[in-house]
Coordinates of C-alpha atoms in Angstrom, one line a residue:
K959 CA -38.6 -8.7 30.1
G960 CA -36.9 -10.1 26.6
N961 CA -35.1 -7.1 25.9
Y962 CA -31.4 -7.2 25.3
V963 CA -28.5 -5.1 27.4
F964 CA -24.9 -5.3 27.4
H965 CA -22.4 -5.4 30.7
R966 CA -18.8 -4.4 30.0
T967 CA -17.6 -7.6 31.6
W968 CA -20.0 -10.1 30.6
G969 CA -21.0 -9.1 27.1
V970 CA -24.6 -9.2 25.7
G971 CA -27.4 -10.7 28.1
R972 CA -31.5 -10.9 27.9
I973 CA -33.5 -9.9 30.5
R974 CA -34.9 -13.3 31.9
S975 CA -37.1 -11.6 34.5
V976 CA -38.2 -8.3 36.2
S977 CA -39.5 -8.6 39.9
G978 CA -40.0 -5.4 41.9
D979 CA -36.7 -4.0 42.6
D980 CA -34.8 -7.1 41.0
I981 CA -33.8 -8.1 38.0
A982 CA -32.4 -11.5 36.1
I983 CA -30.4 -11.6 33.3
D984 CA -29.4 -14.6 31.2
F985 CA -25.4 -13.9 29.8
A986 CA -23.9 -16.5 27.8
K987 CA -21.5 -17.6 30.4
K988 CA -23.5 -16.3 32.9
R989 CA -27.2 -17.5 33.2
G990 CA -29.7 -16.5 35.8
H991 CA -27.1 -13.4 36.9
E992 CA -29.5 -11.2 39.4
M993 CA -29.3 -7.7 40.3
S994 CA -31.0 -4.8 41.7
L995 CA -32.8 -2.6 39.3
K996 CA -30.9 -0.1 40.4
M997 CA -27.7 -1.4 39.7
A998 CA -29.0 -2.3 36.4
V999 CA -29.6 1.1 35.3
S1000 CA -25.9 2.1 35.9
A1001 CA -24.3 -1.1 34.8
L1002 CA -26.3 -2.0 31.8
Q1003 CA -26.6 -0.7 28.3
T1004 CA -29.5 -1.3 26.8
L1005 CA -30.0 -2.8 23.1
S1006 CA -32.6 -3.0 20.4
K1007 CA -32.7 -6.4 19.2
D1008 CA -31.1 -5.4 15.7
H1009 CA -28.0 -4.2 17.6
I1010 CA -24.9 -5.7 15.8
W1011 CA -23.9 -6.8 19.5
A1012 CA -27.4 -8.5 20.1
L1013 CA -27.7 -10.1 16.5
K1014 CA -24.2 -11.7 17.4
A1015 CA -24.9 -13.1 20.5
R1016 CA -28.2 -14.9 19.0
K1017 CA -27.1 -15.8 15.3
S1018 CA -24.1 -18.0 14.5
K1019 CA -21.0 -16.6 13.0
E1020 CA -22.1 -18.3 9.7
E1021 CA -25.6 -17.0 9.4
L1022 CA -24.5 -13.6 10.2
H1023 CA -21.6 -13.6 7.9
T1024 CA -23.4 -14.6 4.7
K1025 CA -26.3 -11.9 5.6
I1026 CA -23.8 -9.2 5.9
K1027 CA -21.5 -10.4 2.8
E1028 CA -24.6 -10.9 0.6
N1029 CA -26.3 -7.5 1.8
A1030 CA -23.9 -4.5 2.4
A1031 CA -26.8 -1.9 2.5
W1032 CA -28.7 -4.0 4.9
A1033 CA -25.1 -4.5 7.5
L1034 CA -24.4 -0.8 6.9
K1035 CA -28.0 0.3 8.2
I1036 CA -27.8 -2.2 11.0
L1037 CA -24.1 -1.2 12.1
I1038 CA -24.8 2.7 11.8
K1039 CA -27.9 2.8 13.9
S1040 CA -26.5 0.5 16.3
F1041 CA -24.0 3.6 17.3
D1042 CA -26.5 6.1 17.8
N1043 CA -26.7 6.3 14.0
H1044 CA -23.3 7.9 14.1
C1045 CA -20.7 5.7 12.8
S1046 CA -17.5 5.8 10.7
L1047 CA -15.8 3.1 8.3
K1048 CA -13.3 2.9 11.0
Q1049 CA -15.5 1.9 13.6
I1050 CA -17.4 -0.6 11.1
K1051 CA -14.3 -2.4 10.3
A1052 CA -13.5 -2.8 14.3
E1053 CA -16.8 -4.3 14.7
L1054 CA -16.8 -6.9 12.0
V1055 CA -13.0 -7.6 11.7
P1056 CA -12.0 -10.4 12.4
S1057 CA -15.2 -11.5 14.4
V1058 CA -17.3 -11.5 11.4
L1059 CA -15.2 -11.3 8.2
T1060 CA -11.5 -11.8 7.5
T1061 CA -9.1 -9.3 6.5
G1062 CA -8.9 -10.4 3.2
E1063 CA -13.1 -10.4 3.0
W1064 CA -13.1 -6.8 4.6
S1065 CA -11.3 -5.5 1.5
A1066 CA -13.5 -6.5 -0.8
W1067 CA -16.8 -5.8 1.5
S1068 CA -15.7 -2.2 2.2
T1069 CA -15.3 -1.2 -1.6
K1070 CA -18.8 -2.4 -2.0
A1071 CA -20.0 -0.7 1.2
K1072 CA -18.3 2.6 0.1
D1073 CA -20.5 2.6 -3.0
V1074 CA -23.5 2.0 -1.1
L1075 CA -22.7 4.8 1.2
Q1076 CA -22.2 6.9 -1.9
H1077 CA -25.3 6.1 -4.2
D1078 CA -28.1 4.9 -1.8
P1079 CA -30.3 8.0 -0.9
L1080 CA -31.0 6.4 2.5
F1081 CA -27.4 7.0 3.8
G1082 CA -26.0 10.5 4.3
V1083 CA -22.9 11.8 6.2
D1084 CA -22.6 14.0 9.4
P1085 CA -22.9 18.0 8.7
D1086 CA -19.6 18.4 10.8
N1087 CA -17.6 15.1 9.6
I1088 CA -17.6 13.8 6.1
D1089 CA -16.1 10.4 7.4
V1090 CA -19.2 9.9 9.8
Y1091 CA -22.3 8.4 8.2
T1092 CA -25.7 8.3 9.1
V1093 CA -29.3 6.4 8.2
R1094 CA -32.0 8.7 7.1
E1095 CA -35.5 8.5 7.8
R1096 CA -36.4 9.2 4.1
A1097 CA -34.7 9.0 0.9
I1098 CA -33.2 12.1 -0.5
S1099 CA -32.3 13.0 -4.0
I1100 CA -28.8 12.6 -5.4
E1101 CA -28.6 16.3 -5.8
E1102 CA -29.2 17.0 -1.8
K1103 CA -26.9 13.9 -1.2
L1104 CA -23.8 15.2 -2.6
Y1105 CA -24.5 18.8 -1.5
N1106 CA -24.9 17.5 2.0
E1107 CA -21.4 16.0 1.2
F1108 CA -20.1 19.1 -0.3
K1109 CA -21.0 21.3 2.9
A1110 CA -19.5 18.5 5.5
E1111 CA -16.4 18.3 3.5
R1112 CA -13.6 20.8 4.7
K1113 CA -10.6 20.4 1.9
F1114 CA -11.1 21.9 -1.1
F1115 CA -9.9 19.1 -3.5
N1116 CA -12.3 16.9 -2.0
R1117 CA -15.1 19.6 -2.7
V1118 CA -13.7 19.6 -6.4
D1119 CA -14.3 15.7 -6.6
I1120 CA -18.0 16.2 -5.2
L1121 CA -18.5 18.9 -7.7
R1122 CA -17.4 16.8 -10.1
K1123 CA -19.5 14.0 -9.1
F1124 CA -22.8 16.6 -9.1
I1125 CA -22.2 17.4 -12.5
R1126 CA -21.5 13.7 -13.7
Y1127 CA -24.9 12.3 -12.1
T1128 CA -27.1 15.2 -12.1
E1129 CA -28.6 17.8 -14.9
I1130 CA -26.9 21.2 -14.8
D1131 CA -30.2 23.3 -14.1
D1132 CA -29.7 27.2 -13.6
D1133 CA -32.4 27.1 -10.8
S1134 CA -30.3 24.3 -9.1
E1135 CA -29.9 26.1 -5.2
F1136 CA -27.7 23.4 -4.4
L1137 CA -25.2 23.5 -7.8
N1138 CA -25.1 27.5 -7.1
E1139 CA -24.3 27.3 -3.5
M1140 CA -21.3 24.9 -4.4
I1141 CA -20.4 27.4 -7.6
D1142 CA -20.2 30.3 -5.0
Y1143 CA -17.7 28.6 -3.0
F1144 CA -15.4 28.5 -5.9
T1145 CA -16.3 31.8 -7.2
A1146 CA -15.1 33.0 -3.8
F1147 CA -11.5 32.3 -4.8
L1148 CA -11.8 34.3 -8.1
K1149 CA -12.8 37.2 -5.9
A1150 CA -10.4 37.4 -3.0
T1151 CA -8.0 39.7 -3.6
N1152 CA -5.2 37.9 -2.6
Q1153 CA -5.4 34.4 -2.8
E1154 CA -2.1 32.8 -1.4
N1155 CA -3.3 29.0 -2.2
K1156 CA -2.5 29.5 -6.2
A1157 CA -3.3 25.9 -6.7
Y1158 CA -7.2 26.7 -5.1
L1159 CA -7.1 29.8 -7.5
V1160 CA -6.1 28.0 -10.5
A1161 CA -8.6 25.2 -10.2
S1162 CA -11.4 27.3 -9.3
Y1163 CA -10.6 29.4 -12.6
L1164 CA -11.1 26.4 -14.5
I1165 CA -14.2 25.0 -13.2
I1166 CA -15.9 28.2 -13.6
K1167 CA -14.7 28.8 -16.9
N1168 CA -15.9 25.1 -17.8
L1169 CA -19.2 25.6 -16.2
A1170 CA -19.5 28.9 -18.0
K1171 CA -19.9 27.0 -21.4
E1172 CA -23.0 25.8 -19.9
K1173 CA -24.2 28.7 -17.7
R1174 CA -23.2 31.5 -19.6
H1175 CA -23.9 34.0 -16.3
L1176 CA -21.1 32.5 -14.6
T1177 CA -18.5 34.6 -17.1
S1178 CA -19.2 37.8 -15.2
D1179 CA -17.4 36.0 -12.2
L1180 CA -14.3 35.6 -14.4
Q1181 CA -12.7 38.9 -12.9
L1182 CA -9.0 37.5 -13.4
N1183 CA -7.6 36.7 -16.6
F1184 CA -5.4 33.3 -16.7
N1185 CA -2.4 35.6 -17.6
S1186 CA -2.5 37.3 -14.2
I1187 CA -3.2 33.8 -12.3
F1188 CA -0.1 32.6 -13.9
D1189 CA 2.2 35.3 -13.3
S1190 CA 1.7 34.9 -9.7
I1191 CA 2.5 31.5 -9.6
E1192 CA 6.2 30.6 -7.9
K1193 CA 5.7 26.9 -7.7
L1194 CA 4.4 26.0 -10.9
T1195 CA 5.3 22.1 -10.7
S1196 CA 3.5 22.2 -7.4
V1197 CA 0.4 23.9 -8.7
Y1198 CA 0.1 21.4 -11.5
G1199 CA 0.5 18.3 -8.8
E1200 CA -2.3 19.6 -6.7
L1201 CA -4.7 19.8 -9.6
K1202 CA -4.4 15.9 -9.9
Y1203 CA -7.6 13.7 -9.8
K1204 CA -7.8 11.2 -7.2
E1205 CA -10.3 9.0 -9.5
K1206 CA -9.7 7.7 -13.1
D1207 CA -10.1 10.7 -15.6
D1208 CA -13.4 10.7 -17.7
E1209 CA -12.5 11.3 -21.3
K1210 CA -15.9 11.8 -22.2
D1211 CA -16.8 14.5 -19.7
E1212 CA -18.2 17.5 -21.8
Q1213 CA -18.0 19.8 -19.1
G1214 CA -14.1 19.4 -18.7
L1215 CA -14.1 19.3 -14.9
Y1216 CA -12.7 15.7 -14.5
N1217 CA -9.2 16.7 -15.6
L1218 CA -7.8 20.1 -14.2
Q1219 CA -4.2 18.9 -15.3
R1220 CA -5.2 19.0 -18.6
D1221 CA -7.0 22.3 -18.8
F1222 CA -4.3 24.0 -17.4
L1223 CA -1.8 22.6 -19.9
Q1224 CA -4.4 24.1 -22.6
Q1225 CA -4.7 27.4 -20.9
I1226 CA -1.2 27.9 -20.6
K1227 CA -0.5 27.0 -24.7
I1228 CA -3.5 29.4 -25.3
C1229 CA -2.7 32.3 -22.9
I1230 CA 1.1 32.4 -22.4
P1231 CA 3.6 33.4 -24.5
E1232 CA 6.7 31.4 -23.6
W1233 CA 4.3 28.2 -23.1
Q1234 CA 7.1 26.4 -24.7
E1235 CA 9.6 26.9 -21.7
A1236 CA 6.4 26.3 -18.9
Y1237 CA 6.0 22.7 -20.8
V1238 CA 9.4 21.9 -20.4
K1239 CA 9.7 22.7 -17.1
L1240 CA 6.1 20.9 -16.1
F1241 CA 7.0 17.3 -18.2
P1242 CA 9.1 15.8 -15.5
K1243 CA 5.8 16.3 -13.1
A1244 CA 3.5 15.7 -16.0
L1245 CA 4.5 12.7 -17.7
D1246 CA 2.3 13.7 -20.4
E1247 CA 3.0 13.1 -24.0
S1248 CA 0.9 15.7 -25.5
I1249 CA 3.5 18.1 -24.1
L1250 CA 6.1 16.4 -26.2
H1251 CA 3.6 16.4 -29.1
S1252 CA 3.0 20.3 -28.6
L1253 CA 6.8 21.1 -28.6
K1254 CA 7.6 19.0 -31.4
D1255 CA 4.8 20.6 -33.7
A1256 CA 6.2 24.0 -32.9
G1257 CA 9.7 23.1 -34.3
Q1258 CA 11.1 23.0 -30.4
E1259 CA 12.8 19.5 -30.9
E1260 CA 16.0 20.9 -29.4
K1261 CA 14.2 21.5 -26.3
I1262 CA 12.7 17.9 -26.0
V1263 CA 16.5 16.3 -26.5
S1264 CA 17.7 18.9 -24.1
M1265 CA 15.0 17.8 -21.8
I1266 CA 16.1 14.2 -21.9
R1267 CA 19.6 14.9 -21.1
N1268 CA 18.7 17.1 -18.3
C1269 CA 16.2 14.4 -16.7
F1270 CA 19.0 12.0 -17.0
E1271 CA 21.8 14.4 -15.5
N1272 CA 19.4 15.5 -12.7
Y1273 CA 18.1 12.2 -11.9
K1274 CA 17.1 12.6 -8.3
E1275 CA 14.6 15.3 -9.1
N1276 CA 13.6 13.5 -12.2
R1277 CA 13.3 10.2 -11.4
S1278 CA 9.9 9.6 -12.7
A1279 CA 10.8 11.1 -16.1
V1280 CA 14.1 8.9 -16.6
V1281 CA 11.8 6.0 -16.0
W1282 CA 9.1 7.4 -18.3
F1283 CA 11.6 7.7 -21.1
Y1284 CA 13.2 4.8 -20.9
N1285 CA 9.7 2.7 -20.8
N1286 CA 8.0 4.9 -23.6
Y1287 CA 10.5 6.9 -25.5
T1288 CA 13.7 4.9 -26.2
E1289 CA 12.6 4.5 -30.3
S1290 CA 11.9 7.9 -30.6
P1291 CA 14.4 9.9 -32.8
F1292 CA 14.6 12.6 -29.9
Y1293 CA 15.6 10.0 -27.6
K1294 CA 18.4 8.9 -30.2
R1295 CA 19.5 12.0 -30.5
A1296 CA 20.1 12.7 -27.1
G1297 CA 22.9 10.2 -27.0
I1298 CA 22.5 8.5 -23.8
P1299 CA 25.1 6.0 -23.4
A1300 CA 24.0 2.6 -22.5
E1301 CA 26.2 2.2 -19.4
K1302 CA 24.7 5.6 -18.5
E1303 CA 21.3 4.2 -18.6
I1304 CA 22.1 1.5 -16.2
I1305 CA 24.0 3.6 -13.6
T1306 CA 21.1 6.1 -13.6
L1307 CA 18.5 3.4 -12.8
I1308 CA 20.3 1.8 -9.8
H1309 CA 20.7 5.1 -8.8
I1310 CA 17.3 5.6 -8.9
L1311 CA 17.0 2.0 -7.4
D1312 CA 19.0 2.8 -4.3
I1313 CA 17.3 6.3 -3.7
T1314 CA 13.9 5.1 -3.6
F1315 CA 14.9 2.0 -1.4
R1316 CA 16.0 4.3 1.1
E1317 CA 13.3 6.8 1.0
I1318 CA 10.6 3.7 1.2
D1319 CA 12.6 2.6 4.3
S1320 CA 12.8 6.3 5.8
H1321 CA 8.7 6.4 5.0
K1322 CA 9.6 9.0 2.7
N1323 CA 7.0 9.7 -0.3
T1324 CA 6.4 6.1 0.1
S1325 CA 3.4 5.4 -2.6
E1326 CA 5.4 7.3 -5.3
N1327 CA 8.6 6.0 -4.4
K1328 CA 7.3 2.4 -4.3
K1329 CA 5.7 3.1 -7.9
I1330 CA 9.1 4.2 -9.0
N1331 CA 11.4 1.5 -7.5
K1332 CA 8.8 -1.4 -8.9
Q1333 CA 9.5 0.6 -12.5
A1334 CA 13.2 0.4 -12.0
L1335 CA 13.4 -3.2 -11.0
S1336 CA 11.5 -4.1 -14.1
I1337 CA 13.5 -2.4 -16.5
L1338 CA 16.8 -3.8 -15.0
F1339 CA 15.7 -7.1 -14.2
D1340 CA 12.5 -8.5 -15.4
K1341 CA 13.4 -6.8 -18.9
N1342 CA 17.1 -8.1 -18.7
L1343 CA 18.6 -4.9 -19.0
L1344 CA 21.0 -5.3 -16.7
A1345 CA 22.0 -9.2 -17.2
D1346 CA 22.1 -8.5 -21.2
Y1347 CA 24.6 -5.6 -20.6
L1348 CA 27.1 -7.7 -18.3
K1349 CA 27.1 -10.6 -20.8
D1350 CA 28.8 -8.0 -23.1
A1351 CA 30.6 -5.8 -21.1
E1352 CA 34.2 -5.7 -20.6
R1353 CA 35.9 -6.2 -17.3
D1354 CA 36.0 -2.7 -15.8
H1355 CA 32.6 -2.1 -17.0
S1356 CA 31.4 -5.2 -15.1
E1357 CA 33.1 -4.3 -12.2
R1358 CA 31.9 -0.5 -12.1
I1359 CA 28.2 -1.7 -12.7
Y1360 CA 28.3 -4.5 -10.0
T1361 CA 30.1 -2.4 -7.5
L1362 CA 27.0 -0.2 -7.9
I1363 CA 24.6 -2.9 -7.6
Q1364 CA 26.4 -4.5 -4.6
D1365 CA 25.7 -1.0 -2.8
V1366 CA 21.9 -1.4 -3.3
K1367 CA 21.0 -2.7 0.5
D1368 CA 17.6 -3.9 0.1
L1369 CA 18.1 -5.6 -3.4
D1370 CA 17.0 -9.2 -3.6
P1371 CA 20.2 -11.2 -2.8
A1372 CA 18.8 -13.7 -5.5
E1373 CA 19.2 -10.9 -8.1
K1374 CA 22.6 -9.8 -6.9
Q1375 CA 23.7 -14.1 -7.1
K1376 CA 22.2 -14.1 -10.9
L1377 CA 24.5 -11.1 -11.8
Q1378 CA 27.6 -12.9 -9.9
N1379 CA 26.8 -15.9 -11.9
I1380 CA 27.1 -14.1 -15.3
I1381 CA 30.2 -12.0 -14.3
K1382 CA 31.8 -15.4 -13.1
A1383 CA 31.1 -17.2 -16.7
K1384 CA 33.1 -14.4 -18.4
F1385 CA 35.8 -13.8 -15.8
S1386 CA 36.2 -16.9 -13.5
D1387 CA 38.8 -15.2 -11.3
F1388 CA 36.7 -12.1 -10.8
K1389 CA 36.8 -11.4 -6.9
F1390 CA 33.7 -9.7 -5.4
A1391 CA 35.2 -7.4 -3.0
G1392 CA 33.6 -7.7 0.5
E1393 CA 30.7 -9.9 -1.0
T1394 CA 29.9 -13.0 0.8
E1395 CA 27.2 -15.0 1.3
K1396 CA 26.8 -14.5 5.2
K1397 CA 26.8 -10.6 4.1
A1398 CA 24.1 -10.9 1.8
V1399 CA 21.7 -13.1 4.2
S1400 CA 22.5 -10.9 7.4
R1401 CA 19.6 -8.6 6.8
I1402 CA 17.1 -11.3 5.4
L1403 CA 16.1 -15.0 6.3
L1404 CA 16.3 -17.0 3.2
V1405 CA 13.4 -19.5 2.8
T1406 CA 11.7 -21.8 0.3
A1407 CA 8.2 -20.7 -1.4
G1408 CA 6.3 -23.7 0.7
K1409 CA 7.7 -22.9 4.2
Y1410 CA 6.9 -18.9 3.2
T1411 CA 3.3 -20.0 2.7
E1412 CA 2.9 -22.2 5.7
K1413 CA 4.3 -19.5 8.0
Q1414 CA 1.7 -16.8 6.8
K1415 CA -1.5 -19.4 7.0
Q1416 CA 0.2 -20.2 10.8
L1417 CA 0.0 -16.4 11.7
A1418 CA -3.3 -15.8 10.1
H1419 CA -4.3 -18.6 12.1
I1420 CA -3.0 -17.0 15.3
M1421 CA -4.5 -13.8 14.5
E1422 CA -7.9 -14.9 13.4
V1423 CA -8.9 -17.9 15.2
E1424 CA -6.9 -18.3 18.4
V1425 CA -6.2 -14.6 19.7
P1426 CA -10.2 -13.8 19.4
A1427 CA -10.6 -17.2 21.2
N1428 CA -8.1 -16.1 23.6
S1429 CA -10.1 -12.9 24.2
K1430 CA -13.3 -14.8 25.0
E1431 CA -11.3 -17.0 27.4
I1432 CA -9.8 -13.9 29.2
A1433 CA -13.5 -12.3 29.2
F1434 CA -15.0 -15.5 30.8
A1435 CA -12.4 -16.1 33.1
L1436 CA -12.9 -12.1 34.4
S1437 CA -16.5 -12.8 35.0
L1438 CA -15.8 -15.8 37.4
G1439 CA -14.6 -12.9 40.1
D1440 CA -11.3 -12.8 42.3
L1441 CA -8.5 -12.7 40.4
R1442 CA -6.0 -13.6 43.2
E1443 CA -7.1 -17.2 43.2
N1444 CA -8.7 -17.4 39.5
A1445 CA -6.6 -20.1 37.7
E1446 CA -8.6 -19.8 34.7
Y1447 CA -7.8 -15.9 34.5
K1448 CA -4.0 -17.0 35.1
A1449 CA -4.2 -19.7 32.4
A1450 CA -5.7 -17.4 29.7
K1451 CA -3.4 -14.5 30.5
E1452 CA -0.1 -16.9 30.2
K1453 CA -1.7 -18.1 26.9
Q1454 CA -2.2 -14.5 25.7
E1455 CA 1.8 -13.9 26.4
L1456 CA 2.5 -16.9 24.4
L1457 CA 0.2 -16.1 21.3
N1458 CA 1.8 -12.4 21.5
S1459 CA 5.7 -13.4 21.6
T1460 CA 4.8 -15.9 19.1
T1461 CA 2.8 -13.4 16.9
A1462 CA 5.6 -11.0 17.1
K1463 CA 8.5 -13.7 16.4
L1464 CA 6.5 -14.8 13.2
K1465 CA 5.7 -11.1 12.0
G1466 CA 9.7 -10.4 12.5
E1467 CA 10.4 -13.4 10.4
I1468 CA 7.9 -12.9 7.8
E1469 CA 8.7 -9.4 7.3
R1470 CA 12.6 -10.5 6.9
A1471 CA 11.7 -13.4 4.6
Q1472 CA 13.1 -13.6 1.1
I1473 CA 11.7 -16.4 -1.0
F1474 CA 14.4 -18.3 -2.8
D1475 CA 14.2 -19.1 -6.3
P1476 CA 15.6 -22.3 -6.9
A1477 CA 16.7 -21.1 -10.5
T1478 CA 19.6 -19.0 -9.2
I1479 CA 21.0 -22.3 -7.3
D1480 CA 25.0 -22.3 -8.0
T1481 CA 26.5 -25.7 -7.1
G1482 CA 29.8 -23.7 -7.6
H1483 CA 29.9 -23.6 -4.2
V1484 CA 28.0 -24.7 -0.7
S1485 CA 24.9 -22.2 -0.7
F1486 CA 21.5 -22.4 0.2
G1487 CA 19.6 -25.1 -2.0
T1488 CA 22.5 -27.2 -2.5
T1489 CA 23.0 -30.9 -1.1
V1490 CA 26.7 -31.3 0.0
T1491 CA 28.4 -34.8 -0.1
L1492 CA 31.4 -34.5 2.6
Y1493 CA 33.7 -37.6 3.4
N1494 CA 34.6 -37.6 7.3
E1495 CA 38.2 -38.4 7.8
T1496 CA 37.5 -38.5 11.6
R1497 CA 34.9 -41.2 11.0
G1498 CA 35.9 -42.5 7.6
E1499 CA 32.4 -42.2 6.5
N1500 CA 30.5 -40.1 3.8
E1501 CA 27.5 -37.7 5.0
V1502 CA 25.1 -35.9 3.0
Y1503 CA 23.6 -32.7 4.0
T1504 CA 20.9 -30.6 2.1
I1505 CA 21.6 -26.8 3.3
L1506 CA 18.3 -24.8 3.6
G1507 CA 16.8 -22.3 6.1
P1508 CA 15.8 -22.6 9.8
W1509 CA 12.6 -22.8 8.6
E1510 CA 13.2 -26.2 6.8
S1511 CA 15.9 -27.5 9.1
D1512 CA 15.3 -30.9 9.6
P1513 CA 18.7 -32.4 11.1
D1514 CA 17.1 -36.1 11.6
N1515 CA 16.6 -36.0 7.9
K1516 CA 20.4 -34.4 7.2
I1517 CA 18.6 -30.9 6.0
I1518 CA 20.6 -28.2 8.3
S1519 CA 20.3 -24.3 8.2
Y1520 CA 22.8 -22.3 6.4
L1521 CA 22.5 -20.2 9.8
S1522 CA 23.6 -23.5 12.0
P1523 CA 27.1 -23.7 13.1
L1524 CA 27.8 -26.8 10.1
G1525 CA 25.8 -25.0 7.8
E1526 CA 28.0 -21.0 8.5
A1527 CA 31.4 -23.6 8.2
L1528 CA 30.0 -25.1 5.1
I1529 CA 29.2 -22.0 3.2
N1530 CA 31.1 -20.9 0.2
R1531 CA 33.3 -23.8 0.3
R1532 CA 34.0 -25.7 -3.1
V1533 CA 34.6 -29.1 -4.0
H1534 CA 37.9 -30.9 -2.5
D1535 CA 37.9 -28.1 -0.1
K1536 CA 39.2 -29.0 3.9
V1537 CA 36.7 -28.2 6.8
D1538 CA 37.5 -28.3 10.3
F1539 CA 34.4 -28.3 12.3
T1540 CA 34.3 -28.7 16.5
M1541 CA 31.2 -29.1 18.4
G1542 CA 31.5 -29.5 21.9
Q1543 CA 34.4 -31.8 22.5
N1544 CA 34.1 -33.1 19.2
I1545 CA 36.4 -32.6 16.4
S1546 CA 35.5 -33.4 12.5
L1547 CA 37.6 -32.8 9.6
F1548 CA 35.5 -33.1 6.7
E1549 CA 36.2 -32.9 2.5
I1550 CA 33.7 -32.1 0.6
Q1551 CA 33.3 -34.5 -2.3
D1552 CA 30.2 -33.2 -4.3
I1553 CA 28.0 -30.2 -4.4
S1554 CA 24.7 -30.5 -6.4
A1555 CA 21.0 -28.6 -6.6
A1556 CA 18.8 -29.9 -4.1
Q1557 CA 15.2 -30.6 -4.8
I1558 CA 13.1 -27.9 -3.4

């Protein structure tokens, strides 16, 4: 009596009484439910009073929300113990979002939780799965905690990161069994007669070499010399890339474990006679200015100049380097000596923009491509490189550049419009072949900033409020029994279908939505964001319409969508143009009297 239980249909309940072979349970929506003890044993799961489900049942959402946000350690202990002391962050998220925390709150809370899991000695990891956490009966030292994580981890470079933390947070002790066992793991790679993974081999060599500064006896484990390791490397840039440290490099690290890429470059310079060639090969991957300084100090200026030219010539493979040079090196004498023409700079950056857009769309190296894409966009548009060039460019150069821009299908149509305006201002008769507003907006949905925010809030409310409420309605309806004559269940399921279709439609529209920049309104022709005055020759009166998108459409107030029949008939028309418009049996003839910017 008084204990909590869970039933897969009725949820959490509390035992009201146990009498002989009968048990009575109070569920939230089924008070005093009776069942036999035999049935209870098979149908119910017992819960401790501190089980997260029991807490959700007896505490208000506001109270639980406050407690969990304020005390991440308490929440983690409750959640992990609720799942047999064996729980991942993925499970924790499923339990908290959206029932207690919103998706936005989870992002900040999970960062705090990870910090607790890493540093609090009462939390550990499962020996067989680094992603599963446990709560300990007793606190352990940070050394033992990190050692246990090291044993549970299966990936090489994740083990390197754990060793880094061990060195950072503990004292190096020759008698530390934990440290010595971790070191043995890396020395084994140096002793292997044929180590196929060269990145593992290089990393192990650099780790042992740096640790040997404090633990002299480790020098005996360096049976391989760096030259022989380097000569065995076939894919130099790949090895360098794998050595990247996931966290921010710690420049104060005396052991040198936090930046294996830096140590790799230093060893190449010290040990390899042809280090200059290796540096030239590595720079497009490393983007480390110290490489350029080393080449300059060695009198290898021409190698730098040739490298710059090569990066622009082979921009597909060196797209990161092209962006880096433009952002960091255009004022250097070496960049100027490379003599990259302004038009070539722009064309190369446009090509990089197009390549990265396409690879992002096909989910290829998404993170890296998004980074490069953002930088290229900033150079071309935020820094006005493209606009400034077009203002002074000859007609054939403008046409060549705009043709390339026109082919970048995922570029913001508003940016294309700005460039069109610049070209039109110089060459009024310029024809933008194949470029019409209808084509530009066919893949996207132009919207105002206000409506975009409104739709996002609407979607969030459905996902975080209406969907969870509907799930509870369905669960309650199921508890009522026979589904064939269950009106509550049918109504709840119909609402679920409506919510699902509304959510899918909203998500699709928001993904396609492109916020319109009022600064790009062009009153030279009818377009999104303009107010057009029409003379209706059929009726002999003026009519005024504002052209916006389907989200803003309000025909009663003379606001129409550019995708509506009348909107499509008016788009791209100019003052004094005649427009025939047919709607059903009604035929109207309009003449455009005036086009002005709408108040958005």
